Short mmCIF file of C-alpha atoms in Angstrom, two decimals:
data_model
loop_
_atom_site.label_atom_id
_atom_site.label_comp_id
_atom_site.label_asym_id
_atom_site.label_seq_id
_atom_site.Cartn_x
_atom_site.Cartn_y
_atom_site.Cartn_z
CA MET A 28 27.81 50.12 -12.72
CA THR A 29 31.40 49.86 -12.91
CA ASP A 30 32.11 52.21 -10.48
CA LEU A 31 29.98 51.47 -7.81
CA ASP A 32 30.88 53.09 -4.07
CA LEU A 33 30.88 49.21 -1.85
CA GLN A 34 29.95 51.83 0.77
CA THR A 35 27.09 53.21 -0.21
CA PRO A 36 23.66 51.25 1.13
CA TRP A 37 22.08 49.00 -0.97
CA THR A 38 18.46 51.03 -1.46
CA GLN A 39 19.80 53.27 -3.64
CA PHE A 40 20.43 51.28 -5.89
CA ARG A 41 18.06 48.99 -8.41
CA TYR A 42 18.13 45.59 -8.37
CA ALA A 43 16.37 42.99 -11.17
CA VAL A 44 15.54 39.80 -9.40
CA ALA A 45 15.29 37.24 -12.01
CA ASP A 46 13.81 34.04 -12.46
CA VAL A 47 13.24 31.70 -14.96
CA GLU A 48 11.91 28.43 -16.01
CA GLY A 49 12.65 25.80 -18.42
CA ASN A 50 10.75 23.26 -20.73
CA GLY A 51 12.70 20.85 -19.30
CA GLN A 52 15.61 20.00 -22.38
CA ARG A 53 18.87 20.07 -22.56
CA PRO A 54 20.12 22.75 -22.37
CA PRO A 55 17.00 24.01 -21.31
CA ASP A 56 15.32 26.77 -23.34
CA LEU A 57 13.28 29.63 -21.59
CA VAL A 58 9.28 29.47 -21.58
CA GLU A 59 9.01 31.77 -18.98
CA LEU A 60 10.48 34.52 -16.90
CA ALA A 61 10.10 36.88 -14.46
CA ILE A 62 11.62 40.57 -13.01
CA VAL A 63 10.90 42.30 -9.33
CA LEU A 64 12.30 45.28 -10.04
CA ILE A 65 13.95 46.77 -6.34
CA ASP A 66 14.81 50.76 -6.71
CA ASP A 67 15.13 52.09 -3.90
CA GLY A 68 14.40 49.23 -1.55
CA VAL A 69 10.69 49.34 -2.42
CA ILE A 70 10.52 46.03 -4.44
CA LYS A 71 7.91 46.07 -7.48
CA ASP A 72 5.61 43.88 -8.98
CA PRO A 73 6.67 41.10 -11.03
CA LEU A 74 7.23 41.63 -14.28
CA THR A 75 6.51 38.08 -16.92
CA TRP A 76 6.86 36.99 -19.63
CA LEU A 77 5.87 33.53 -21.32
CA VAL A 78 8.34 32.28 -24.50
CA LYS A 79 7.33 30.20 -27.39
CA PRO A 80 10.71 27.85 -26.97
CA ALA A 81 12.27 25.87 -30.19
CA ARG A 82 11.61 22.64 -28.90
CA PRO A 83 8.47 21.21 -27.29
CA ILE A 84 8.05 21.27 -23.09
CA THR A 85 8.85 18.02 -21.83
CA SER A 86 6.03 16.70 -19.38
CA LEU A 87 8.51 16.21 -15.94
CA ALA A 88 8.76 20.03 -16.65
CA ARG A 89 5.33 21.07 -17.91
CA ARG A 90 3.96 19.17 -14.20
CA ILE A 91 6.36 20.83 -11.74
CA HIS A 92 5.20 24.58 -13.12
CA GLY A 93 2.41 24.22 -14.45
CA ILE A 94 2.94 25.64 -17.92
CA SER A 95 1.42 23.31 -21.29
CA ASN A 96 2.77 23.27 -25.20
CA GLU A 97 -0.32 24.67 -25.75
CA GLN A 98 -0.06 28.02 -23.58
CA VAL A 99 2.99 29.25 -25.09
CA ALA A 100 2.80 28.40 -28.66
CA SER A 101 1.31 31.46 -29.62
CA ALA A 102 3.14 32.67 -27.04
CA PRO A 103 6.38 35.27 -28.74
CA THR A 104 10.02 34.20 -28.84
CA ALA A 105 13.06 35.16 -26.48
CA ALA A 106 14.04 37.11 -30.06
CA ASP A 107 10.63 38.43 -29.92
CA GLN A 108 10.80 40.34 -26.84
CA ALA A 109 14.33 40.60 -26.19
CA GLY A 110 14.67 44.19 -26.68
CA GLU A 111 11.87 44.80 -24.07
CA ILE A 112 13.35 42.24 -21.87
CA ARG A 113 17.03 44.17 -22.03
CA THR A 114 15.23 47.52 -21.54
CA VAL A 115 14.06 46.07 -17.83
CA PHE A 116 17.84 44.61 -16.64
CA ASP A 117 19.19 48.02 -17.56
CA ASP A 118 21.61 50.08 -15.29
CA THR A 119 20.04 47.40 -11.98
CA VAL A 120 22.59 44.80 -10.28
CA PHE A 121 21.36 41.13 -11.19
CA VAL A 122 19.56 39.20 -8.49
CA ALA A 123 18.28 35.66 -8.69
CA HIS A 124 18.63 31.88 -6.69
CA ASN A 125 21.54 30.39 -7.74
CA ALA A 126 22.09 32.15 -10.56
CA HIS A 127 24.15 30.73 -12.40
CA VAL A 128 21.12 28.53 -14.06
CA ASP A 129 19.49 32.04 -14.85
CA LEU A 130 22.30 33.95 -15.95
CA ASN A 131 23.03 30.61 -17.83
CA VAL A 132 19.83 30.40 -19.99
CA LEU A 133 19.14 34.04 -20.62
CA GLY A 134 23.05 34.21 -22.29
CA ARG A 135 21.45 31.57 -24.34
CA GLU A 136 18.17 33.76 -24.85
CA LEU A 137 19.51 37.12 -25.52
CA PRO A 138 23.01 36.48 -27.33
CA GLY A 139 25.41 38.98 -25.62
CA PHE A 140 23.65 39.73 -22.34
CA ARG A 141 26.41 39.46 -19.49
CA PRO A 142 25.42 41.80 -16.23
CA VAL A 143 27.41 43.99 -15.55
CA ARG A 144 26.92 42.97 -11.22
CA VAL A 145 25.45 39.61 -10.37
CA ILE A 146 24.07 38.42 -6.63
CA ASP A 147 23.41 34.86 -5.92
CA THR A 148 20.81 35.11 -2.79
CA LEU A 149 21.90 31.27 -2.37
CA THR A 150 25.51 32.32 -2.33
CA LEU A 151 24.53 35.38 0.01
CA ALA A 152 22.51 33.52 2.08
CA ARG A 153 25.08 30.56 3.49
CA ARG A 154 27.41 33.59 4.25
CA LEU A 155 24.89 35.67 6.26
CA LEU A 156 23.28 33.00 7.82
CA PRO A 157 25.02 30.09 8.37
CA GLY A 158 24.10 26.10 9.55
CA ARG A 159 21.45 25.74 7.80
CA PRO A 160 20.29 22.54 6.48
CA SER A 161 19.17 23.53 3.39
CA TYR A 162 19.42 26.79 1.59
CA LYS A 163 17.07 26.34 -1.03
CA LEU A 164 14.97 28.74 -2.30
CA GLY A 165 11.76 27.47 -1.02
CA ALA A 166 13.47 26.65 3.01
CA LEU A 167 14.31 29.90 3.02
CA ALA A 168 11.62 30.98 2.43
CA GLU A 169 9.35 29.14 4.96
CA GLU A 170 11.30 29.77 7.51
CA PHE A 171 11.37 33.73 7.33
CA ARG A 172 7.58 33.34 6.31
CA LEU A 173 8.68 35.44 2.47
CA ALA A 174 5.31 33.67 1.24
CA ALA A 175 2.83 35.36 3.33
CA ASP A 176 0.45 37.70 1.44
CA MET A 177 1.07 36.81 -1.73
CA PRO A 178 -0.85 38.44 -4.71
CA ALA A 179 -3.35 36.40 -5.48
CA GLY A 180 -2.54 33.60 -8.31
CA LEU A 181 1.59 32.98 -7.67
CA ARG A 182 2.38 29.62 -6.81
CA PRO A 183 5.54 28.19 -6.19
CA HIS A 184 7.68 26.91 -9.06
CA ARG A 185 5.90 29.75 -11.22
CA THR A 186 8.39 32.34 -12.76
CA ALA A 187 6.38 35.63 -10.71
CA TYR A 188 6.34 33.74 -7.19
CA ASP A 189 9.89 32.65 -6.94
CA ALA A 190 11.19 36.48 -8.26
CA LEU A 191 8.67 37.79 -5.21
CA VAL A 192 10.45 35.01 -2.56
CA CYS A 193 13.78 35.59 -3.88
CA ALA A 194 13.19 39.57 -3.86
CA ARG A 195 12.10 39.18 -0.45
CA LEU A 196 14.76 37.05 0.39
CA LEU A 197 17.55 40.06 -0.70
CA ALA A 198 15.59 42.64 1.38
CA HIS A 199 15.30 39.92 4.48
CA LEU A 200 19.49 39.39 4.19
CA ALA A 201 20.48 43.65 3.48
CA ALA A 202 19.15 43.31 7.33
CA THR A 203 20.39 40.54 8.26
CA PRO A 204 23.96 42.31 9.58
CA GLY A 205 21.69 45.38 11.74
CA SER A 206 19.52 47.78 11.81
CA GLN A 207 20.70 49.91 9.73
CA PRO A 208 20.76 49.20 5.50
CA PRO A 209 24.37 47.86 5.31
CA PRO A 210 26.24 48.92 1.95
CA LEU A 211 26.19 47.12 -0.82
CA ALA A 212 29.83 45.53 -0.44
CA ILE A 213 27.92 43.25 2.25
CA LEU A 214 25.92 41.70 -0.17
CA LEU A 215 28.63 41.40 -2.89
CA PRO A 216 30.18 37.89 -1.64
CA ASP A 217 33.11 38.93 -4.05
CA ALA A 218 33.18 42.86 -4.40
CA LYS A 219 35.33 42.43 -7.23
CA SER A 220 33.38 39.61 -9.15
CA THR A 221 31.22 40.64 -12.31
CA SER A 222 29.78 36.87 -12.89
CA CYS A 223 28.45 34.59 -10.60
CA GLU A 224 29.43 30.34 -10.19
CA GLY A 225 27.73 27.95 -9.37
CA THR A 226 27.75 25.84 -6.86
CA THR A 227 27.54 21.66 -6.28
CA ASP A 228 26.22 21.67 -2.61
CA ASP A 229 22.51 22.03 -2.17
CA THR A 230 21.94 23.74 -5.75
CA ALA A 231 18.17 24.92 -5.73
CA GLN A 232 16.42 22.59 -7.65
CA THR A 233 16.16 23.69 -11.57
CA LEU A 234 14.70 22.33 -14.19
CA PHE A 235 17.08 21.75 -15.91
#
């Protein structure tokens, strides 16, 4: 995707909307990953992986996402699942809310992982929806009812839920400028950027 035509409607590209949960250590180890693919503008069902971290899950992290050390004790490591995960990300635009957090974790767990194109929905929401008191994923999900009709069993702070909400946010933002799907340039805050830098104000809550 190095030669994107930024005037092409956003629906013509594939997106991998990702969310990670960590073990609360510093730096965090991955314990769960979800990826929601968007093909032709259609949001797919979440793909999820439990990951056995190198270090234990802290009590604070466990209280937030609910994943226990016992649940991941028999899970494959990130290295064991790296090939499968990388295949899902192939030929996609990487999407996440406060994306530098997810990229930092995945970069450590999947050495050499560096998406060609990144969309940070936190940055994008600030650009397209100015004046909000908060741009956290939960606040935007509540404002735009992005969590309506969620599949049974999904809940906030688990990766499948958060990635699916983020995917719905991307679709909502894509429709914001007008009734027709905008070109990809609208979705990329800096069309020349190939990575995402972190922000310091009103960043999305993380376990890291």
